[in-house]
Short mmCIF file of C-alpha atoms (C1' of nucleotides) in Angstrom, two decimals:
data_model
loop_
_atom_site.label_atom_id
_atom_site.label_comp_id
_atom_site.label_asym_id
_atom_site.label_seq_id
_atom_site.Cartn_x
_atom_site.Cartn_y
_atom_site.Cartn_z
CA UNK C 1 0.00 0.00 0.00
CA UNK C 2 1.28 3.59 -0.79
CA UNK C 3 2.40 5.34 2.26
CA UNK C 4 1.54 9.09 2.62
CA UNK C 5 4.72 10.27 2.39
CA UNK C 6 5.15 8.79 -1.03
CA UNK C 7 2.16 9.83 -2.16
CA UNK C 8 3.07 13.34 -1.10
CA UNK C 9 6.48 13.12 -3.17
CA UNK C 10 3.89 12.07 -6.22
CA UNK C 11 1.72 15.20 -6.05
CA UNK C 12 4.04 17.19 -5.18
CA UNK C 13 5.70 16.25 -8.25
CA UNK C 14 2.61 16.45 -10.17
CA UNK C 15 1.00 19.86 -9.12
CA UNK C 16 3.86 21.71 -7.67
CA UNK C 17 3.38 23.83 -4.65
CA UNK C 18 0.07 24.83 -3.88
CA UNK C 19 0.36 27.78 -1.09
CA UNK C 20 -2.43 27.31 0.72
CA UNK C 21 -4.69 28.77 2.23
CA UNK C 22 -6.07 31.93 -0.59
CA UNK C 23 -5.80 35.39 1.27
CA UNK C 24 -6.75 38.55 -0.80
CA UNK C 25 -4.74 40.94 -1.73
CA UNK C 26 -5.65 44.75 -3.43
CA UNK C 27 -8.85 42.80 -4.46
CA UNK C 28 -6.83 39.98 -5.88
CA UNK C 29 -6.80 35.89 -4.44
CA UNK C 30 -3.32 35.18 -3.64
CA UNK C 31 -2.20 31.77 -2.61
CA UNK C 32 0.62 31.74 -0.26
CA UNK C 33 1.18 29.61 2.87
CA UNK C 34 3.46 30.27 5.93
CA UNK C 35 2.70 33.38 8.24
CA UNK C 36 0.15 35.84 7.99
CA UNK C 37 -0.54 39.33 8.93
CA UNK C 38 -2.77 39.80 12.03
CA UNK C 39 -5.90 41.12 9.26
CA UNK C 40 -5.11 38.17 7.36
CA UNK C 41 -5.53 35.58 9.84
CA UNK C 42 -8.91 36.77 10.54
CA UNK C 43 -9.27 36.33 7.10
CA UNK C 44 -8.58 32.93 7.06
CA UNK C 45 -11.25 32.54 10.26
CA UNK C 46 -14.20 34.08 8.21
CA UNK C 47 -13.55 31.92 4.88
CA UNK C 48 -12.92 29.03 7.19
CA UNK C 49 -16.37 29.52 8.25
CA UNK C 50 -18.16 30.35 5.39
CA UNK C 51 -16.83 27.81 3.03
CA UNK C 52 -18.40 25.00 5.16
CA UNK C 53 -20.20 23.18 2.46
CA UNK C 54 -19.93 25.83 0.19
CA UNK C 55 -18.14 26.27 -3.05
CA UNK C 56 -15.21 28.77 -2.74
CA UNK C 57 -16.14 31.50 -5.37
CA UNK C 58 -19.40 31.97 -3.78
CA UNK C 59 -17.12 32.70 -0.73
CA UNK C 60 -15.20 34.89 -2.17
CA UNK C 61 -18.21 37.31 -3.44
CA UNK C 62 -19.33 37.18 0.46
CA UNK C 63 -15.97 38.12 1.96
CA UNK C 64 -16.04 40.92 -0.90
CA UNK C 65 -19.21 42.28 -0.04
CA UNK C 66 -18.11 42.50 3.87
CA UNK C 67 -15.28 44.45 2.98
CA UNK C 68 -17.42 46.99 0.38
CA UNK C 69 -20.46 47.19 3.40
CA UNK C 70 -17.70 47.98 5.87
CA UNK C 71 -18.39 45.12 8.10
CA UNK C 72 -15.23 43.18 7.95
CA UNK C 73 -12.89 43.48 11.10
CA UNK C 74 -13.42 41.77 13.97
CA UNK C 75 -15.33 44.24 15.79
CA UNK C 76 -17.21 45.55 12.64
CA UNK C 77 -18.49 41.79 12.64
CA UNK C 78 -19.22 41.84 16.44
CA UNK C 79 -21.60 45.27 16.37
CA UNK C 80 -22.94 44.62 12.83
CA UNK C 81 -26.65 43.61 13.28
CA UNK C 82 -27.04 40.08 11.51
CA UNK C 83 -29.40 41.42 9.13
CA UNK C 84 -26.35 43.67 7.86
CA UNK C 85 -23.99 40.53 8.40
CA UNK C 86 -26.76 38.35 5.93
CA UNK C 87 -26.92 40.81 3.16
CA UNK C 88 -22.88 40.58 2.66
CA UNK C 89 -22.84 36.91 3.05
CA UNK C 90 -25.76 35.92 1.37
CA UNK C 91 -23.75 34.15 -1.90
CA UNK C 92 -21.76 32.03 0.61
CA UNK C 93 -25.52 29.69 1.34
CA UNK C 94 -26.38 29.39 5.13
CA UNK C 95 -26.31 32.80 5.47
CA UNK C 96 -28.75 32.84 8.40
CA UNK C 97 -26.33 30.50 10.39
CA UNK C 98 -23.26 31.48 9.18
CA UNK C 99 -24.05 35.29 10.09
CA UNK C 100 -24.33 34.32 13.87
CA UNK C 101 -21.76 32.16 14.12
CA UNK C 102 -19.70 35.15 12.39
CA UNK C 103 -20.73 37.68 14.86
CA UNK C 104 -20.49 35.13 18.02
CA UNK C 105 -16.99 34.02 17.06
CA UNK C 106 -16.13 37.57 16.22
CA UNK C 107 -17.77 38.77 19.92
CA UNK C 108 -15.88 36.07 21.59
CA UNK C 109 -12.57 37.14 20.13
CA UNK C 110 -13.32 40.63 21.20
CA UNK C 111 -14.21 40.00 24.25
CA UNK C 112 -11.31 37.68 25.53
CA UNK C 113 -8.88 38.71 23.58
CA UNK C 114 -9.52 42.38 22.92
CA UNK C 115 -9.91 41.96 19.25
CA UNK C 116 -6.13 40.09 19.28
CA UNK C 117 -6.36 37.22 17.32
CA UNK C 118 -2.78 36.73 17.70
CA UNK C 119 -3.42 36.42 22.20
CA UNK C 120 -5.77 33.52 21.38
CA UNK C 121 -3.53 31.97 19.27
CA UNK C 122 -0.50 31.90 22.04
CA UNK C 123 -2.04 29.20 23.93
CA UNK C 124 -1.09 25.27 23.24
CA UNK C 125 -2.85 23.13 20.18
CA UNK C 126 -5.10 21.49 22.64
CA UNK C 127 -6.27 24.27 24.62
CA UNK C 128 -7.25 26.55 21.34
CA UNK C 129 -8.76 23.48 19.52
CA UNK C 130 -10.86 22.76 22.76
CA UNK C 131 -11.77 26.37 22.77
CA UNK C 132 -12.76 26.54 18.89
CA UNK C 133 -14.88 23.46 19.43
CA UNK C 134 -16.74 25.26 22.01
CA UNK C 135 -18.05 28.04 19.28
CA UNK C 136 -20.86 27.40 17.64
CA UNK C 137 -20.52 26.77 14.10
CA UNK C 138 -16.95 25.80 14.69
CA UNK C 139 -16.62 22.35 14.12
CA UNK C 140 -13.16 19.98 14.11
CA UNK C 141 -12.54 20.39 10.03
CA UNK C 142 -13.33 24.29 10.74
CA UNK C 143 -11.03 24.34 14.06
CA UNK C 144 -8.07 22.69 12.43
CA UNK C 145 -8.28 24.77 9.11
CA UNK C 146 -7.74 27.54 11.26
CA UNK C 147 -5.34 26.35 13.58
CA UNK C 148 -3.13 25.13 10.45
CA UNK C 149 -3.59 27.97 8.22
CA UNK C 150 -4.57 30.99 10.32
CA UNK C 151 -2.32 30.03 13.70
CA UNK C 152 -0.11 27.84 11.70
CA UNK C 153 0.54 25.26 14.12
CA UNK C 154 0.60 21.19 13.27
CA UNK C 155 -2.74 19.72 12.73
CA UNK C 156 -3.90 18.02 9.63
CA UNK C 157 -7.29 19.06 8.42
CA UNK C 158 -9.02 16.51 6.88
CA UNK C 159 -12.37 16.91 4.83
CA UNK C 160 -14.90 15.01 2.99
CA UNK C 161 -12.32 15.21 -0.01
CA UNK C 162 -9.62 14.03 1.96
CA UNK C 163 -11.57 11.15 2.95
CA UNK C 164 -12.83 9.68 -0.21
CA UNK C 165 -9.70 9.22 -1.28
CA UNK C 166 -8.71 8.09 1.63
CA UNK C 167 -11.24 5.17 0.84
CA UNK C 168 -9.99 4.81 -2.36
CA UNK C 169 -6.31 4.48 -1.77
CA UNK C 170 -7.40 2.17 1.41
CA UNK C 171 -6.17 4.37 4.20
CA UNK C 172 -8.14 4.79 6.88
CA UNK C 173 -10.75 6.68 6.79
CA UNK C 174 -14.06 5.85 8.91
CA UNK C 175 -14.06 8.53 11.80
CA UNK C 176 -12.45 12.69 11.15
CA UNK C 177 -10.31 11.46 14.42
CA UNK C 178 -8.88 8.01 12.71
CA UNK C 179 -8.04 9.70 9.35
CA UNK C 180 -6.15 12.72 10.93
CA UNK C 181 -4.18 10.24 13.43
CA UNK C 182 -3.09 8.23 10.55
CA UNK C 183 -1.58 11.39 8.65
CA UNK C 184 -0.30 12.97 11.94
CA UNK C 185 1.31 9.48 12.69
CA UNK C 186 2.84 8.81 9.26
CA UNK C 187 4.87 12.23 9.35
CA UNK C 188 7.13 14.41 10.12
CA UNK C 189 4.98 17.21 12.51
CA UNK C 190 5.71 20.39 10.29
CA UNK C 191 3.30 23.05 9.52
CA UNK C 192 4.18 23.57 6.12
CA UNK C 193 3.93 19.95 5.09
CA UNK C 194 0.69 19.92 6.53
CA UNK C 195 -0.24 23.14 4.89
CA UNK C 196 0.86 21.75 1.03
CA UNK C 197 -0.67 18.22 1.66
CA UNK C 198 -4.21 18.93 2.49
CA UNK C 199 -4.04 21.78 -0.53
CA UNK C 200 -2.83 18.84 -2.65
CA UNK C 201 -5.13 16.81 -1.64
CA UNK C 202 -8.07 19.08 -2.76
CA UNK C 203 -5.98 19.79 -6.39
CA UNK C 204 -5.94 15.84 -6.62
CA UNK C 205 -10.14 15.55 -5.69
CA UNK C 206 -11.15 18.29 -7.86
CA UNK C 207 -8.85 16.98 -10.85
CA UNK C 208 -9.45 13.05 -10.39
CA UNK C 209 -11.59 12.46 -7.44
CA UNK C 210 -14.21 15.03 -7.59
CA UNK C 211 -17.14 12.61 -8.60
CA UNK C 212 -18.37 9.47 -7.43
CA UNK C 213 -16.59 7.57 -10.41
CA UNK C 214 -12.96 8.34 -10.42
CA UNK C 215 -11.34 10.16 -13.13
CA UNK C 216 -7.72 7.99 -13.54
CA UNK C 217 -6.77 8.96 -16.72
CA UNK C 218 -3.00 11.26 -15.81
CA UNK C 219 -3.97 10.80 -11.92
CA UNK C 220 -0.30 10.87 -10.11
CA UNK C 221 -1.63 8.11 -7.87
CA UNK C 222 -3.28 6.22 -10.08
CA UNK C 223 -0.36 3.21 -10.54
CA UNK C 224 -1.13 2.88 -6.69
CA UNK C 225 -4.39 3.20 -6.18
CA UNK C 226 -6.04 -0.25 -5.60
CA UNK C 227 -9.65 1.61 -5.14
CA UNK C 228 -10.90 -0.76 -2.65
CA UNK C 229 -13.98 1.95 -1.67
CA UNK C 230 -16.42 3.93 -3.56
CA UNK C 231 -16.49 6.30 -0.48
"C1'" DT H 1 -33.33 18.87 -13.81
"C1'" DA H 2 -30.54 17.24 -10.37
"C1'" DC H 3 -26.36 17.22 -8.00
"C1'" DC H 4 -22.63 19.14 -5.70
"C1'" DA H 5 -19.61 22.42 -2.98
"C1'" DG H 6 -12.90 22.55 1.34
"C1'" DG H 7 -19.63 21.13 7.44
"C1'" DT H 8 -22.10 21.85 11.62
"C1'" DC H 9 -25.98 21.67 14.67
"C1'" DC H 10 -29.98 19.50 16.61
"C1'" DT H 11 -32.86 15.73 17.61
"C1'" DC H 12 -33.82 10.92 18.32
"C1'" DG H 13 -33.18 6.17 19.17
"C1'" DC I 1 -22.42 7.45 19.95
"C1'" DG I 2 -24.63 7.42 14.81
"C1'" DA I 3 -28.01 8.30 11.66
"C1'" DG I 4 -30.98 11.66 9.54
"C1'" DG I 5 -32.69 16.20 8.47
"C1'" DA I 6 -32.08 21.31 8.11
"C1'" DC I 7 -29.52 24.95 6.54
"C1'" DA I 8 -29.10 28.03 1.07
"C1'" DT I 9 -26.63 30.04 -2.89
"C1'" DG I 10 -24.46 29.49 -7.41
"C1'" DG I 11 -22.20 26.60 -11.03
"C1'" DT I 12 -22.41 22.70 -14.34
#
DNA sequence: TACCAGGTCCTCG
DNA sequence: CGAGGACATGGT
């Protein structure tokens, strides 16, 4: 069975570096891992949250829209009534929801941290995962996005992409929990490596994996893929 | 038309 | 716990 590092070797190979996570820039999407500025890693909290289930470019429009209606730092979000917070977000789906869970996550911040993203993100892994997972509408692929790509510290996100092909290449991949152990297991604990693999791992699923039949024709993995699961 | 997109919450058994 | 439904827009 491939291991993940070799399969990382392959994509990497394949599709080159991928610079996770997309931040904008003058109006532009920029993809570029490694650290952020303190306006950027709240950046990376709001798309975090808004692309649950969501397609990116409809995110993008929404974080736009917050940024044109003035209601885009973290204590713009906090006092902006959620009728103001829907109308920006409304092409991102689940606006209702995901307005709330904005403006409580945003309140939260604000109020224990004064607005400093950058204090919350001083305390260990566990401790700021535990305290993500207490936010509503912060869930564990939502938590680690952010603490890989907005606190950049070691935990591998995994997501419904990462776990179909999971299934396909027979790794493990019943529980969110099982299928992030085996990655965190198999290597070395570096933030950047975690960064480029999971953003690999999306270029491979959209490219090959995207539907429920594979698409194996050029797939970098495809000499190794036994395809034991349709999951 | 139907399905899907970088999930999470709530409710039941 | 785990399954099942609700949440919603925009692209193919």
């Amino acid at each position: 069975m491939l291991k993940p590092t070799q399969a990382y070797c392959l994509l990497l190979k394949s599709f080159g570096p991928q610079g996770w996570w997309p931040v904008t820039r003058n109006g532009i999407t920029e993809h570029r891992g490694g650290p952020k500025s303190e306006g950027e890693k709240w950046e990376v909290v709001v798309g975090a949250i808004l692309t649950q289930n969501t397609a990116w470019t409809n995110v993008e429009k929404a974080l736009a829209e917050m940024r044109k209606q003035n209601s885009w730092s973290i204590e713009s979000v906090a006092t902006a009534t959620e009728k103001k917070l829907e109308k920006a977000i409304r092409s991102a789906g689940y606006f209702r929801q995901k307005a709330k869970y904005l403006k409580e996550t945003a309140k939260y911040i604000q109020k224990n941290y004064g607005s400093k993203i950058e204090k919350m993100f001083s305390q260990p892994i566990g401790a700021l995962r535990y305290e993500l997972l207490s936010l509503k509408g912060i869930g564990p692929e939502t938590a680690d996005s952010i603490i890989l790509y907005s606190a950049n510290k070691p935990r591998f996100v995994v997501d419904a992409y990462t776990r179909r092909i999971c299934g396909r290449l027979g790794w493990p991949h019943s529980t969110y929990k099982e299928t992030q152990e085996f990655f965190e297991s198999n290597l070395p604990e570096e933030v950047k490596l975690y960064q480029e693999y999971h953003a690999l791992l999306v270029k491979l699923a959209k490219r090959h994996c995207l539907k429920r039949e594979p698409l194996c024709e050029n797939c970098p993995l495809e000499k190794n893929c036994s395809r034991p699961n349709d999951a």
